[in-house]
Coordinates of C-alpha atoms and ligand atoms in Angstrom, one line a residue:
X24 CA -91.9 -202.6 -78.8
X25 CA -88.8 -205.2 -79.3
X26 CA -89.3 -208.3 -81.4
X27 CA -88.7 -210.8 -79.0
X28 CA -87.1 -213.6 -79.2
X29 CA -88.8 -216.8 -79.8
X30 CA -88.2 -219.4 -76.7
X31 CA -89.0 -223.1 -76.4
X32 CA -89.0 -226.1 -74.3
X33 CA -87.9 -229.3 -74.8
X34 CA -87.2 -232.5 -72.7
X35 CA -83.9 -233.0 -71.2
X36 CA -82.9 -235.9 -73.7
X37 CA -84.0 -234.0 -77.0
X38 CA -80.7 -234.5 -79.2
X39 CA -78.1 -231.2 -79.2
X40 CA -76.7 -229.7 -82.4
X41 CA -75.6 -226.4 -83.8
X42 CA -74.8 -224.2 -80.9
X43 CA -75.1 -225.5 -77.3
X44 CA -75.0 -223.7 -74.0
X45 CA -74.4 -225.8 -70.6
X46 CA -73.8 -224.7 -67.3
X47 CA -71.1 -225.5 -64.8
X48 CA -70.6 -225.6 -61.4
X49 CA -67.6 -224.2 -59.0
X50 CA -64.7 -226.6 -59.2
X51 CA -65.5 -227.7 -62.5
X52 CA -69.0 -229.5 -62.1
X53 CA -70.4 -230.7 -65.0
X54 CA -74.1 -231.6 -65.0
X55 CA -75.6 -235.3 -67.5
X56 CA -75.3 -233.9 -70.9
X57 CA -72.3 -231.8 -70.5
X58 CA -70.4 -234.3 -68.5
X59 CA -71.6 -236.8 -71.5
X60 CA -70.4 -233.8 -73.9
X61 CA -67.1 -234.1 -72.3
X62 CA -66.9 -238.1 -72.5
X63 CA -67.9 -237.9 -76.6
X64 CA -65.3 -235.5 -77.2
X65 CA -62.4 -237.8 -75.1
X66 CA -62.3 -235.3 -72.4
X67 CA -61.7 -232.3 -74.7
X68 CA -63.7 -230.2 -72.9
X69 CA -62.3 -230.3 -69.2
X70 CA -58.8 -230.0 -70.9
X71 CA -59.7 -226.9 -72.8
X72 CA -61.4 -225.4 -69.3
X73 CA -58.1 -226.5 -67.7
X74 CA -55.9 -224.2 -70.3
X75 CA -58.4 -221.1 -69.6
X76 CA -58.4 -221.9 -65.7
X77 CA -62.1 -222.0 -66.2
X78 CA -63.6 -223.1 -62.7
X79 CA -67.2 -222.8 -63.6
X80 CA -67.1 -219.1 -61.7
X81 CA -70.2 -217.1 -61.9
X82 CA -70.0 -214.5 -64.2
X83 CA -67.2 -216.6 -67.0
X84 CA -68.0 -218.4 -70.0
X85 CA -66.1 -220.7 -72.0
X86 CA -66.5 -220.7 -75.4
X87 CA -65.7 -224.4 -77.3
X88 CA -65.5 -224.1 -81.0
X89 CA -66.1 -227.6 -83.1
X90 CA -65.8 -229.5 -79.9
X91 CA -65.1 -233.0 -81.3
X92 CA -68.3 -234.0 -79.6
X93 CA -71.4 -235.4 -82.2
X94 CA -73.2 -232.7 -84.2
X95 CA -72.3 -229.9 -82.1
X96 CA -70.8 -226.8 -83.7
X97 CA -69.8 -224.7 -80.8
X98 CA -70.2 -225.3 -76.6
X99 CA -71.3 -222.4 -74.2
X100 CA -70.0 -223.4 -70.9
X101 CA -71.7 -220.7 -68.8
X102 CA -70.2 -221.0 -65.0
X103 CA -72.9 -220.3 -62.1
X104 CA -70.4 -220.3 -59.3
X105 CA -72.2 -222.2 -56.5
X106 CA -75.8 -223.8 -57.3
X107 CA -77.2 -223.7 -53.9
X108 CA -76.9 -220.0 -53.6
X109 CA -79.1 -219.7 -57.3
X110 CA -82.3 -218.0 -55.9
X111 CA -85.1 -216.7 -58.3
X112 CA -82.9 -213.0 -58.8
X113 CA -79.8 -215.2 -59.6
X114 CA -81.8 -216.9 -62.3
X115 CA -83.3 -214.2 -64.1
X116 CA -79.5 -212.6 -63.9
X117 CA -77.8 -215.5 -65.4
X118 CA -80.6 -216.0 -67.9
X119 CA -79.4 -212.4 -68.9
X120 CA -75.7 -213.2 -68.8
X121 CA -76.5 -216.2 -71.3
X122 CA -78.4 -214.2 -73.5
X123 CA -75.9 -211.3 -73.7
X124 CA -72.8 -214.1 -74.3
X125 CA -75.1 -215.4 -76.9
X126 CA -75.7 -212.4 -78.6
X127 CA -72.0 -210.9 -78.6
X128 CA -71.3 -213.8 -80.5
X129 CA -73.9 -212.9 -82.9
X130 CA -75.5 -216.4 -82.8
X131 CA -78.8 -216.7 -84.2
X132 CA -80.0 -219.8 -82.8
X133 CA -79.1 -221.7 -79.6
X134 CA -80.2 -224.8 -77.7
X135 CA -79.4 -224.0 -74.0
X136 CA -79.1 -226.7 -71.2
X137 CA -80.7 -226.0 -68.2
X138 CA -79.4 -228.3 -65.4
X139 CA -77.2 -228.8 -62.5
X140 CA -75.4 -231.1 -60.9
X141 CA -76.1 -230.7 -57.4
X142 CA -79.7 -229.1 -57.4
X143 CA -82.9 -229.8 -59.6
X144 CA -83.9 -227.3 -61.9
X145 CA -87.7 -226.8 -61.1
X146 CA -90.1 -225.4 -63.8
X147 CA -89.9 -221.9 -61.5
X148 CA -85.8 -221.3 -62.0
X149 CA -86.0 -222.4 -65.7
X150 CA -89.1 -219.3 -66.2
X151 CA -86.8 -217.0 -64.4
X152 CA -83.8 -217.8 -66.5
X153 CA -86.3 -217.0 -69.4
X154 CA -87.4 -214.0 -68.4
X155 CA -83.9 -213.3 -67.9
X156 CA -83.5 -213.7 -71.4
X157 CA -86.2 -211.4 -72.4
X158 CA -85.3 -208.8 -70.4
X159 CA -82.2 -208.6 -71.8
X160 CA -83.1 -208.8 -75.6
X161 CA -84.8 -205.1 -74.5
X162 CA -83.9 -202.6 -77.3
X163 CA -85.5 -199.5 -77.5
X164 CA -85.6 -198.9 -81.5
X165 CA -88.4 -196.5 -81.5
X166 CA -86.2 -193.6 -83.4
X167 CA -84.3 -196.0 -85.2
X168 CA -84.7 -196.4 -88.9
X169 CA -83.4 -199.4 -90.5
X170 CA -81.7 -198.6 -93.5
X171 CA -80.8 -200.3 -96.9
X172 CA -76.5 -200.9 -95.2
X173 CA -77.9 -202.7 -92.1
X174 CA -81.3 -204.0 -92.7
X175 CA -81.3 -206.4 -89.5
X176 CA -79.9 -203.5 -87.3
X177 CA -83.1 -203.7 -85.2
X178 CA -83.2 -207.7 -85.5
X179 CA -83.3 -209.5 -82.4
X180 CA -80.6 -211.4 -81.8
X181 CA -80.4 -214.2 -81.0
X182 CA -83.7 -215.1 -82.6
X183 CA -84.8 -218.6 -81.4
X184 CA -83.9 -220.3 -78.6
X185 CA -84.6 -224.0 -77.6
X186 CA -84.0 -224.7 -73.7
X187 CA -83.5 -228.2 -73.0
X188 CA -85.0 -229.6 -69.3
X189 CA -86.6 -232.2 -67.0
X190 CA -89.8 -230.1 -66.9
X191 CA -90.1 -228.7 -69.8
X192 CA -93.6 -229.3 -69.7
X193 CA -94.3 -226.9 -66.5
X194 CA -91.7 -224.5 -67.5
X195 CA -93.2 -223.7 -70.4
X196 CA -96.2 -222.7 -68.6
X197 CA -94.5 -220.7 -66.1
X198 CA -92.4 -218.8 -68.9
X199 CA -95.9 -217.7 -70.3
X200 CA -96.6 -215.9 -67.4
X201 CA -92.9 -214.1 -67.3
X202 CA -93.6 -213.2 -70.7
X203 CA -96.7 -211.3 -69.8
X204 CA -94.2 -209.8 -66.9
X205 CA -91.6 -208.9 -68.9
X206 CA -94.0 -207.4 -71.5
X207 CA -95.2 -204.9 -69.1
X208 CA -91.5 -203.8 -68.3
X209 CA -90.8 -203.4 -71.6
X210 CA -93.8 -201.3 -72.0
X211 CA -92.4 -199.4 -68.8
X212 CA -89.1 -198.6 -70.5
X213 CA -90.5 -197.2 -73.8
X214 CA -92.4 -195.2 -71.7
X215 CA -89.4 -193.7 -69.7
X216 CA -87.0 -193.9 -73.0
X217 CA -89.4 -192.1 -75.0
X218 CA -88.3 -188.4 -75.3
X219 CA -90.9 -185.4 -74.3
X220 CA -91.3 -184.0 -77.9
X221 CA -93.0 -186.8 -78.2
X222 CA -94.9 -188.1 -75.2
X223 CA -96.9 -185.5 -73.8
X224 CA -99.5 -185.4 -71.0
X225 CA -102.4 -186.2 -73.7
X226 CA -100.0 -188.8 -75.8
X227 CA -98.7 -190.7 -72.5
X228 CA -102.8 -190.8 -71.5
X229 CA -103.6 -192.6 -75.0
X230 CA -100.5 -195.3 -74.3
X231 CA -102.1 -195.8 -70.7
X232 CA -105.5 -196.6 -72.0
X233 CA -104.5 -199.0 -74.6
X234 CA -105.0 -200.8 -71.4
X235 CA -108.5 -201.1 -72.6
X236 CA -107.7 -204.1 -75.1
X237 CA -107.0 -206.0 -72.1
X238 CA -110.2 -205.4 -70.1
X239 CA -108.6 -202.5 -67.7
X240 CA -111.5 -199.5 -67.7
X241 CA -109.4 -196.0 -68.1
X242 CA -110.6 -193.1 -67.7
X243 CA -108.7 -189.9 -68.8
X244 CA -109.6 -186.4 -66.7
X245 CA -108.7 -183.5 -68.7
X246 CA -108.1 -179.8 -67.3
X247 CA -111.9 -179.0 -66.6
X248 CA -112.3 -182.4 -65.3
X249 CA -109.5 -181.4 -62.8
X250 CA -110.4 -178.1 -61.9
X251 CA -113.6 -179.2 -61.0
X252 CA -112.4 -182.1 -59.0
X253 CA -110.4 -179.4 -57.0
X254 CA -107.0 -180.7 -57.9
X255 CA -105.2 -177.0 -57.4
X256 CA -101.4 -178.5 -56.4
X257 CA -101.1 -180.5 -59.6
X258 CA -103.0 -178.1 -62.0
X259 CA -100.4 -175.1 -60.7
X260 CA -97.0 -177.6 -62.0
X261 CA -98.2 -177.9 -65.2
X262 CA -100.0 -174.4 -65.7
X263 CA -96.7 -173.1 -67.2
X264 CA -96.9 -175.6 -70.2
X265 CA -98.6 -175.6 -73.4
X266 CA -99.6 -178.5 -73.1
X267 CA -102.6 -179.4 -70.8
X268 CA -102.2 -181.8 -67.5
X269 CA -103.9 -185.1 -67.5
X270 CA -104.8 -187.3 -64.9
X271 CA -105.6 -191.2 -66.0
X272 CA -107.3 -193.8 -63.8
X273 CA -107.1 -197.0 -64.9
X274 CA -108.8 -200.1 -63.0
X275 CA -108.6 -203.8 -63.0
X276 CA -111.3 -205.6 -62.1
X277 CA -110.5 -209.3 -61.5
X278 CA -112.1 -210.5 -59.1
X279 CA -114.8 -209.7 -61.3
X280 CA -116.5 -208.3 -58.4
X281 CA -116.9 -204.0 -58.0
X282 CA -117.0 -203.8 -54.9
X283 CA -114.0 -205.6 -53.5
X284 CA -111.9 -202.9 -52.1
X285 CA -108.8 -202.6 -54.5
X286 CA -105.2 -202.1 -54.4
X287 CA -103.8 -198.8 -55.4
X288 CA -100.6 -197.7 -57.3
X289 CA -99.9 -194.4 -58.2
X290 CA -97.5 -192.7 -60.0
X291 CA -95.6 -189.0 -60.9
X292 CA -96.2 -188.7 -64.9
X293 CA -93.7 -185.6 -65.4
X294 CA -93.2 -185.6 -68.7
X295 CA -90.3 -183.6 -68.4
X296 CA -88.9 -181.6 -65.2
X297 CA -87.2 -178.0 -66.6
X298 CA -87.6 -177.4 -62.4
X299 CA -89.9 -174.2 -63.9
X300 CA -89.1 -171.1 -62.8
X301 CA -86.6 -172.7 -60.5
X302 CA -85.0 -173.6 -63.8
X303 CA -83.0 -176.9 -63.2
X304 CA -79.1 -175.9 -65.0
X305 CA -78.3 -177.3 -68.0
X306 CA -75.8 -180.3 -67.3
X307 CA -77.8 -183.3 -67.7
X308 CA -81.4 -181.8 -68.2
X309 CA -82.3 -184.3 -70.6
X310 CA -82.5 -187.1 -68.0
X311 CA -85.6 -185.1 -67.2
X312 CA -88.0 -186.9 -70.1
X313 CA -87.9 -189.7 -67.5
X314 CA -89.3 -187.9 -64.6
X315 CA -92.1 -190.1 -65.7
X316 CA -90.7 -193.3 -64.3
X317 CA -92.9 -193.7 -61.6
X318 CA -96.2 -193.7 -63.6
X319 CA -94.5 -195.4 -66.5
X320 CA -94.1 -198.1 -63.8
X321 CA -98.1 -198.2 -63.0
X322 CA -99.0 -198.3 -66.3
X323 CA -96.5 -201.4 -66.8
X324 CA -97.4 -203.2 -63.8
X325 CA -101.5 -202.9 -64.9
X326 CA -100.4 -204.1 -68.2
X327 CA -98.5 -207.0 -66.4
X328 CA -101.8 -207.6 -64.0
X329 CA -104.2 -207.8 -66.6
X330 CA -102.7 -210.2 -69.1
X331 CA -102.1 -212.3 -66.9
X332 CA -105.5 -212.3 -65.5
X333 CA -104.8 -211.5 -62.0
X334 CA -107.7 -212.0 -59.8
X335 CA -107.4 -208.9 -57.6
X336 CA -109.2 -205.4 -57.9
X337 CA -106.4 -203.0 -59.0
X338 CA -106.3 -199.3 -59.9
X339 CA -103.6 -197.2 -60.8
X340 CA -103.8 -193.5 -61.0
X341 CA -100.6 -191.4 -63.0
X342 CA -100.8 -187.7 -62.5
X343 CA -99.3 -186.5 -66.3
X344 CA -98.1 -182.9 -66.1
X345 CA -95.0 -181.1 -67.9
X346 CA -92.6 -178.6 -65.6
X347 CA -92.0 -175.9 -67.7
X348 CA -91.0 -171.9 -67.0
X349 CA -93.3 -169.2 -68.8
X350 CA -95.2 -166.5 -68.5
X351 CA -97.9 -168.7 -67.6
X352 CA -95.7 -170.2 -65.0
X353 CA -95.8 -170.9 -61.4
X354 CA -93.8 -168.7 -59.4
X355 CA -91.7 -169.3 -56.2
X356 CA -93.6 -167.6 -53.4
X357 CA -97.2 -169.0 -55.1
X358 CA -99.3 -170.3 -52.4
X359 CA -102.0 -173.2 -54.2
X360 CA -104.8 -174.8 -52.3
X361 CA -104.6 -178.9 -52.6
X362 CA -107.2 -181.0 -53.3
X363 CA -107.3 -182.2 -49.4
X364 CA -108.1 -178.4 -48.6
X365 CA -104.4 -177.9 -47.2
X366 CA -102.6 -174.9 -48.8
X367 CA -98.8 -175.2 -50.0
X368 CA -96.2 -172.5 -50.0
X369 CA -94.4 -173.1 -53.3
X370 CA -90.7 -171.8 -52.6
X371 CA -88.7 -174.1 -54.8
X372 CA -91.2 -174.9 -58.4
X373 CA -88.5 -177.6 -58.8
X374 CA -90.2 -179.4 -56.3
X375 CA -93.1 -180.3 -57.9
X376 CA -93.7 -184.0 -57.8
X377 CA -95.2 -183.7 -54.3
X378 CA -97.6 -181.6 -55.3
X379 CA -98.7 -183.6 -58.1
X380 CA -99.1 -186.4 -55.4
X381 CA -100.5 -184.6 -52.9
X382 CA -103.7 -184.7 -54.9
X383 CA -103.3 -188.2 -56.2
X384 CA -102.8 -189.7 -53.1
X385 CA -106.2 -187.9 -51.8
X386 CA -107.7 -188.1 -54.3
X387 CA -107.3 -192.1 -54.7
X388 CA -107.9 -192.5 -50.7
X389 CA -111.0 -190.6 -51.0
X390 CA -112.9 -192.0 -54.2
X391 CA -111.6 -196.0 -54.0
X392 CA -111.1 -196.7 -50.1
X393 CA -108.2 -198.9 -51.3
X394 CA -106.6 -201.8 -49.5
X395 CA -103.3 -200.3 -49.0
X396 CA -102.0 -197.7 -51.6
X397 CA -98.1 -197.7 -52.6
X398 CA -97.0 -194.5 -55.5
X399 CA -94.0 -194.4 -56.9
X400 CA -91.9 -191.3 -57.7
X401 CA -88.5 -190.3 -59.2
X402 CA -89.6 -187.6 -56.4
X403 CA -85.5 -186.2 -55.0
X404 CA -82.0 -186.2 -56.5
X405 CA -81.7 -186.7 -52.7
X406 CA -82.4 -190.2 -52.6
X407 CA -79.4 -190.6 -54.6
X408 CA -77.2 -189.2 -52.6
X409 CA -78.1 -191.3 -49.8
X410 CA -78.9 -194.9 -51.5
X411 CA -77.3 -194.4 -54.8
X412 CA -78.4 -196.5 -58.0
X413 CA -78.8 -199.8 -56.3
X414 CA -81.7 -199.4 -53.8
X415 CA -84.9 -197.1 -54.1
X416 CA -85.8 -195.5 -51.5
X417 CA -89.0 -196.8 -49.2
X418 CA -90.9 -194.5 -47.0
X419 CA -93.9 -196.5 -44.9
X420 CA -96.7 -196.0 -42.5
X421 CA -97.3 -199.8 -42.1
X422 CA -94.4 -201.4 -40.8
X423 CA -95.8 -204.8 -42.2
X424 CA -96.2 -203.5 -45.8
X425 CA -92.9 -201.8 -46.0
X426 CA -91.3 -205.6 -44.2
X427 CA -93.3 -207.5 -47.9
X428 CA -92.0 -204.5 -50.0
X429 CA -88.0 -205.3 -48.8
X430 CA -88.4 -209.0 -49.0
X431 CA -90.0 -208.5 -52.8
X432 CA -87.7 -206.5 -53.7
X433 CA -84.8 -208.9 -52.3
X434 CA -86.7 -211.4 -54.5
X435 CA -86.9 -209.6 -57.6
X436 CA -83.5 -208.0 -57.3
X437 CA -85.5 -204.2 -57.7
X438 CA -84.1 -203.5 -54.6
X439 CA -85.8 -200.9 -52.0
X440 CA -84.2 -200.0 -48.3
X441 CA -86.3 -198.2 -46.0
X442 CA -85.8 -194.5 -45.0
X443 CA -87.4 -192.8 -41.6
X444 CA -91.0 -191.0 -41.4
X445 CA -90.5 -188.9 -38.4
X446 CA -92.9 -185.9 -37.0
X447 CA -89.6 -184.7 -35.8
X448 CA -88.9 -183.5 -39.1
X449 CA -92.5 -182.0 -39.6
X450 CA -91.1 -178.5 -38.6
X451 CA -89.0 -178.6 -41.5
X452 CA -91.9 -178.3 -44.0
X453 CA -94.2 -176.2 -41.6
X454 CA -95.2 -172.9 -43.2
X455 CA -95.5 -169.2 -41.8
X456 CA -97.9 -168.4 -44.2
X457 CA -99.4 -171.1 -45.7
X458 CA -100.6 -174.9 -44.2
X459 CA -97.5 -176.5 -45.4
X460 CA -94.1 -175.6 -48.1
X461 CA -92.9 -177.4 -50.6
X462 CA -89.1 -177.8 -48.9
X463 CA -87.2 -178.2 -46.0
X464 CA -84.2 -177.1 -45.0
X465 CA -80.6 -178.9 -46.6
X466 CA -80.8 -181.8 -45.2
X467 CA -82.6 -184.8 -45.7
X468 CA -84.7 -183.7 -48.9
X469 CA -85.9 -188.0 -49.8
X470 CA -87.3 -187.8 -46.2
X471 CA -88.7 -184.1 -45.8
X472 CA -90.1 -185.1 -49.5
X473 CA -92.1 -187.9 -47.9
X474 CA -92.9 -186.1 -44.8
X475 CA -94.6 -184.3 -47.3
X476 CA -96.4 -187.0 -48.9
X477 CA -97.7 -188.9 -45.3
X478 CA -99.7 -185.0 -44.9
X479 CA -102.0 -186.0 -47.7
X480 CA -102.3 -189.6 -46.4
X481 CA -104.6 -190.5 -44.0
X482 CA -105.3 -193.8 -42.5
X483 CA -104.7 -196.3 -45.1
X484 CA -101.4 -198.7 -45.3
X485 CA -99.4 -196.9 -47.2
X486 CA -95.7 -196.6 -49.1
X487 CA -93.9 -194.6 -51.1
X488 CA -90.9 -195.5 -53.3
X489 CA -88.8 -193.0 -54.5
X490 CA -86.9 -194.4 -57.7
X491 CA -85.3 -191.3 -59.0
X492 CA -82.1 -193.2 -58.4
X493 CA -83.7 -196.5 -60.3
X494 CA -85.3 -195.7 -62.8
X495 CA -82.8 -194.8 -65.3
X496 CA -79.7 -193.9 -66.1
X497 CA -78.2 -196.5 -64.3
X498 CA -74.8 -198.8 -64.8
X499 CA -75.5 -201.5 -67.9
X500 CA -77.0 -204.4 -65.7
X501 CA -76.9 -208.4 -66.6
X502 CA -80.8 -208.1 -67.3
X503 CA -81.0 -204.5 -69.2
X504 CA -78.7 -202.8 -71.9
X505 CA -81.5 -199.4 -72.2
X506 CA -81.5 -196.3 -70.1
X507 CA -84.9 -197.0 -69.3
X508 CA -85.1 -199.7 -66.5
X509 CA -88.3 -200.6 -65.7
X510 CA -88.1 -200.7 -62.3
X511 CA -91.0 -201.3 -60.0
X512 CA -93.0 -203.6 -62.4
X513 CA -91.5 -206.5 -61.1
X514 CA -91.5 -205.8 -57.6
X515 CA -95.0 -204.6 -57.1
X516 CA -96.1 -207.7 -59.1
X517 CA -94.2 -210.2 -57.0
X518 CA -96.0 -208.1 -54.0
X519 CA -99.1 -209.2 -55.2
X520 CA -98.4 -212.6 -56.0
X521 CA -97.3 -213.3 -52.3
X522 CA -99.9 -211.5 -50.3
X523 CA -102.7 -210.2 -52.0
X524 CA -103.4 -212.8 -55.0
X525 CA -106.2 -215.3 -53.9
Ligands
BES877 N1 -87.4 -184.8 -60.7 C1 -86.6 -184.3 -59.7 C2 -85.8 -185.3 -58.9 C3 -84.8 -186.1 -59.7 C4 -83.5 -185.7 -59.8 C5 -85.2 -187.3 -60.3 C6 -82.6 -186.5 -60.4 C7 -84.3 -188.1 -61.0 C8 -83.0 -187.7 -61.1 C9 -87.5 -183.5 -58.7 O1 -88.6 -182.9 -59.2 C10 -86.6 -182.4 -58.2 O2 -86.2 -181.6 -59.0 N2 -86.3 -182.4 -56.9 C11 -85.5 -181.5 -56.3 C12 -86.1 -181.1 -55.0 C13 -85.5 -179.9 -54.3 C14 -85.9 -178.6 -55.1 C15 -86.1 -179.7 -52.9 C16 -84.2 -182.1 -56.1 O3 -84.1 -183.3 -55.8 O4 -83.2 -181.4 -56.2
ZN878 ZN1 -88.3 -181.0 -60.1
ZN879 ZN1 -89.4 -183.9 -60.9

C-alpha cells in the first residue's frame, strides 16, 4: 500500500514559512492571510497575478517564488473559480489539484491555507480537501523495485503537509474518518491494479479476509463447499481454470447485534476474463485482470466500514472465479443449473459475470434476508458504449434506492445514471431449451445483462451497478493518477452514512 502523506491541522493564525499554498477567488479574491500576504509584500502579489492574467479560475495556479513577503519561500495561489458553487465533490477535486501542483514541483513540505473570502470553510470541506489529497498521492508500487539510482522513486511526495484553518480542531477529526475512506479505496485499487499471475481466486480470498484484523468475520467457501451449496452457474465459469473458484463472505457486525437484518454488497471477482472458449481477441486483453473491480470494491468498502466502526450490520459476498479456455472448459451450447434451480443456456462463455451473480445474488437473499442488496459488476463493454467512462451504469427495482444511489453518487462525484428494467426485454433472454440464455440479441447488452440479473432477485430492494466503464482504465482524473480507480467505495459508503447509519 502507498506511504501516505503525513497531514496536519493547525489554527488559522499559526505563522507561514517555507512553501505556502492560498486559494483565490474569481475576479481576484483574496481571502485574510493572503490578502495580508499581498499587503507584506507591497502588493507584489496582485501585480504578479495581473502579468499572468491570473483571475483566481478554477483549475490555474500561480506560482510566486521569494515573494518579498516575511519568511515565505514560495506562494501557491490555487484559483477555485466561484466559492459558492464548492460542494463536498469540488473539495475533494481541488484537494487533488493542490496536491498534484504540489507534487510537480517536487515540494516536500507545504503549509496550505484553507479559506475563503466569501464562504466559511467548515471542518466538513477542509476533510474533503484532505481526502482529496490522499487520493491523489495513490501510487501503485507493488512491482516496483527501488533501486540504488533513484532510491526515493517510490517516496511520497510531498511528504508532510500542514493545513492552516478556523477549525482545525474538528477538521482534524473529520480527516480521520476520510483517512479510513480513502484507505479502503486504496485497498480497492491494488486490488484491481494487481495483475492475475498474481491474484488468484485463493490469493484475492486471503487479501479479503485480512478483514479479520478489523473485527469483520470472513468466511472462504472452497469448490466442495460450492458444489454442495448448489452453486452450478458460477462453478461452470471457472471450471476451465487451474485454479479453483472461491467464494468469500465477509460480515460486519456493528450494531453489535446478529440479528439485525444487514445490508448486502456483492461483487464479480473475475480474476481475469480470456471470454473462455468465446476467446475475447487480443487487442487490449490485459484490461481483463481488472474484471475484478466490482468485488475489489466490496472488499474496499468493508474495509472502509469497519475501521471506522460503522454501526450497521454489513455483508459483502465476492464470487472469485478465473475465465479461462481449456479442455476443461465450458463450452457454448452448455446448459448449467443455477443455484435458484433455473437452468441457463450458455451461448456466449464471454458472458460470464451474470452467471457468477446469479448465484450470488440468491444465494445472499436466501441465507441473510438483507435490508436491500446492491452488487457491483464490470458486467458489459455495453455499458460503455452507452454512458462512457463518466457514469456507471444503475439498474433498480426500488425506485427509492436507485433516487439515494444518484444523489450519492452526485455527492461523491462516482457518478451513476440509471438505465431501464423492462419485461419487455425478457423475450430477449428467454430460452428454447433451457429456463433462461446467457445473451440477447445486439442491442442493449447493459440492460438484457441486468434483465438477467433481476431473474435471480426476488423481492428485496435491490440495484446493480455496472462499472465496467469505471473502474479502470479511465482518463487521469484530479483525484487519481493509477489505472485502478476505486470506484464504488466512496459512493456506497456515502449511501450508508445518509440513510442507513443510526
Ligand atoms: N468483463 C466483460 C465486460 C467488460 C468489457 C468489462 C470491457 C470491462 C471492460 C464481460 O464479461 C464480457 O465479456 N461481456 C461481454 C458480453 C457479451 C458476450 C454479451 C461484452 O460486453 O462484450
Ligand atoms: Zn466476459
Ligand atoms: Zn467479465
Amino acid at each position: 500500500m502507498t506511504n501516505l502523506p503525513n497531514v496536519t491541522f493547525e489554527p488559522a493564525d499559526s505563522s507561514l514559512e517555507g512553501t505556502v499554498v492560498v486559494l483565490a477567488e474569481e475576479k481576484f479574491v483574496l481571502p485574510n492571510r493572503a490578502a495580508q500576504l499581498n499587503r507584506q509584500s507591497r502588493g507584489q502579489i496582485k501585480r504578479a497575478a495581473g502579468i499572468a492574467d491570473f483571475k483566481g479560475e478554477s483549475g490555474r495556479c500561480l506560482d510566486l517564488l521569494a515573494p518579498n513577503a516575511a519568511k515565505i519561500d514560495r506562494l501557491l495561489i490555487v484559483g477555485v473559480g466561484e466559492a459558492r458553487r464548492l460542494d463536498h465533490d469540488g473539495w475533494v477535486l481541488l484537494g487533488g489539484r493542490a496536491y498534484a501542483e504540489l507534487a510537480a514541483r517536487k515540494i516536500d513540505v507545504a503549509s496550505i491555507v484553507l479559506e475563503l473570502k466569501n464562504r466559511r470553510v467548515d471542518s466538513k470541506s477542509v476533510a474533503a480537501f484532505g481526502l482529496g489529497m490522499l487520493l491523489r498521492s495513490y501510487r501503485y508500487t507493488k512491482f516496483k523495485k527501488p533501486n540504488d539510482r533513484r532510491p526515493n522513486k517510490n517516496a511520497v511526495r510531498p511528504a508532510s503537509i500542514r493545513i492552516v484553518c478556523r477549525t482545525h480542531r474538528a477538521a482534524g477529526k473529520a480527516f480521520a474518518a476520510e483517512h479510513g475512506l480513502a484507505d479502503g479505496v486504496f485497498l480497492a485499487r491494488d486490488l484491481v491494479n494487481e495483475p492475475a499471475n498474481t491474484l488468484g481466486p485463493a490469493e484475492f480470498a486471503e487479501r479479503a479476509c485480512e478483514l479479520e484484523k478489523l473485527g469483520v468475520v470472513c468466511e472462504s467457501l472452497d469448490e466442495a463447499a460450492l458444489e454442495d451449496i448448489g452453486m452450478g452457474a458460477l462453478l461452470a465459469v471457472g471450471q476451465g481454470s487451474a485454479r479453483p473458484s472461491r467464494v468469500v463472505v465477509m460480515r460486519w457486525t456493528g450494531t453489535g447485534r446478529k440479528r439485525v437484518r444487514p445490508l448486502a454488497f456483492i461483487g464479480k471477482g473475475v480474476v481475469f476474463d480470456t471470454g473462455g472458449i468465446s476467446l475475447k481477441p487480443a487487442k487490449g486483453m490485459e484490461d481483463m485482470k481488472g474484471d475484478m473491480g466490482g468485488a475489489a470494491a466490496v472488499v474496499g468498502l468493508m474495509h472502509a466500514l469497519a475501521v471506522r466502526r460503522v454501526p450497521i450490520n454489513a455483508v459483502g459476498v465476492i464470487g472469485l472465479v478465473e475465465k479461462m479456455p481449456s479442455a476443461n472448459a465450458q463450452r457454448p451450447g452448455d446448459i448449467v443449473t443455477s443455484l435458484s434451480g433455473q437452468t441457463v443456456e450458455v451461448l456466449n462463455t464471454d458472458a460470464e459475470g451474470r452467471l457468477v451473480l446469479a448465484d450470488l445474488l440468491w444465494y445472499t437473499q436466501d441465507r441473510f434476508k438483507p435490508k436491500m442488496m446492491i452488487n457491483l459488476a464490470t458486467l458489459t463493454g455495453a455499458i460503455m458504449v452507452a454512458l462512457g467512462q463518466e457514469y456507471a451504469g444503475l439498474f433498480s427495482n426500488d425506485d427509492k434506492l436507485a433516487d439515494r444511489l444518484a444523489k450519492a453518487g452526485h455527492d461523491t462525484g462516482e457518478k451513476v445514471w440509471r438505465m431501464p428494467l423492462d419485461p419487455a426485454y425478457d423475450k430477449e433472454i428467454d430460452s428454447k431449451i433451457a429456463d433462461i440464455r446467457n445473451i440477447g440479441a445486439r442491442w442493449g447488452g447493459a440492460i438484457t445483462a441486468a434483465q438477467f440479473l433481476q431473474r435471480f432477485v426476488r423481492d428485496v430492494p435491490w440495484a446493480h451497478l455496472d462499472v465496467a466503464g469505471t473502474a479502470f482504465a479511465s482518463k487521469r482524473s484530479d483525484i487519481n493518477e493509477s489505472w485502478a480507480s476505486g470506484f464504488g467505495v466512496r459512493l456506497l459508503d456515502r449511501l450508508v452514512a445518509e440513510h442507513y447509519q443510526d
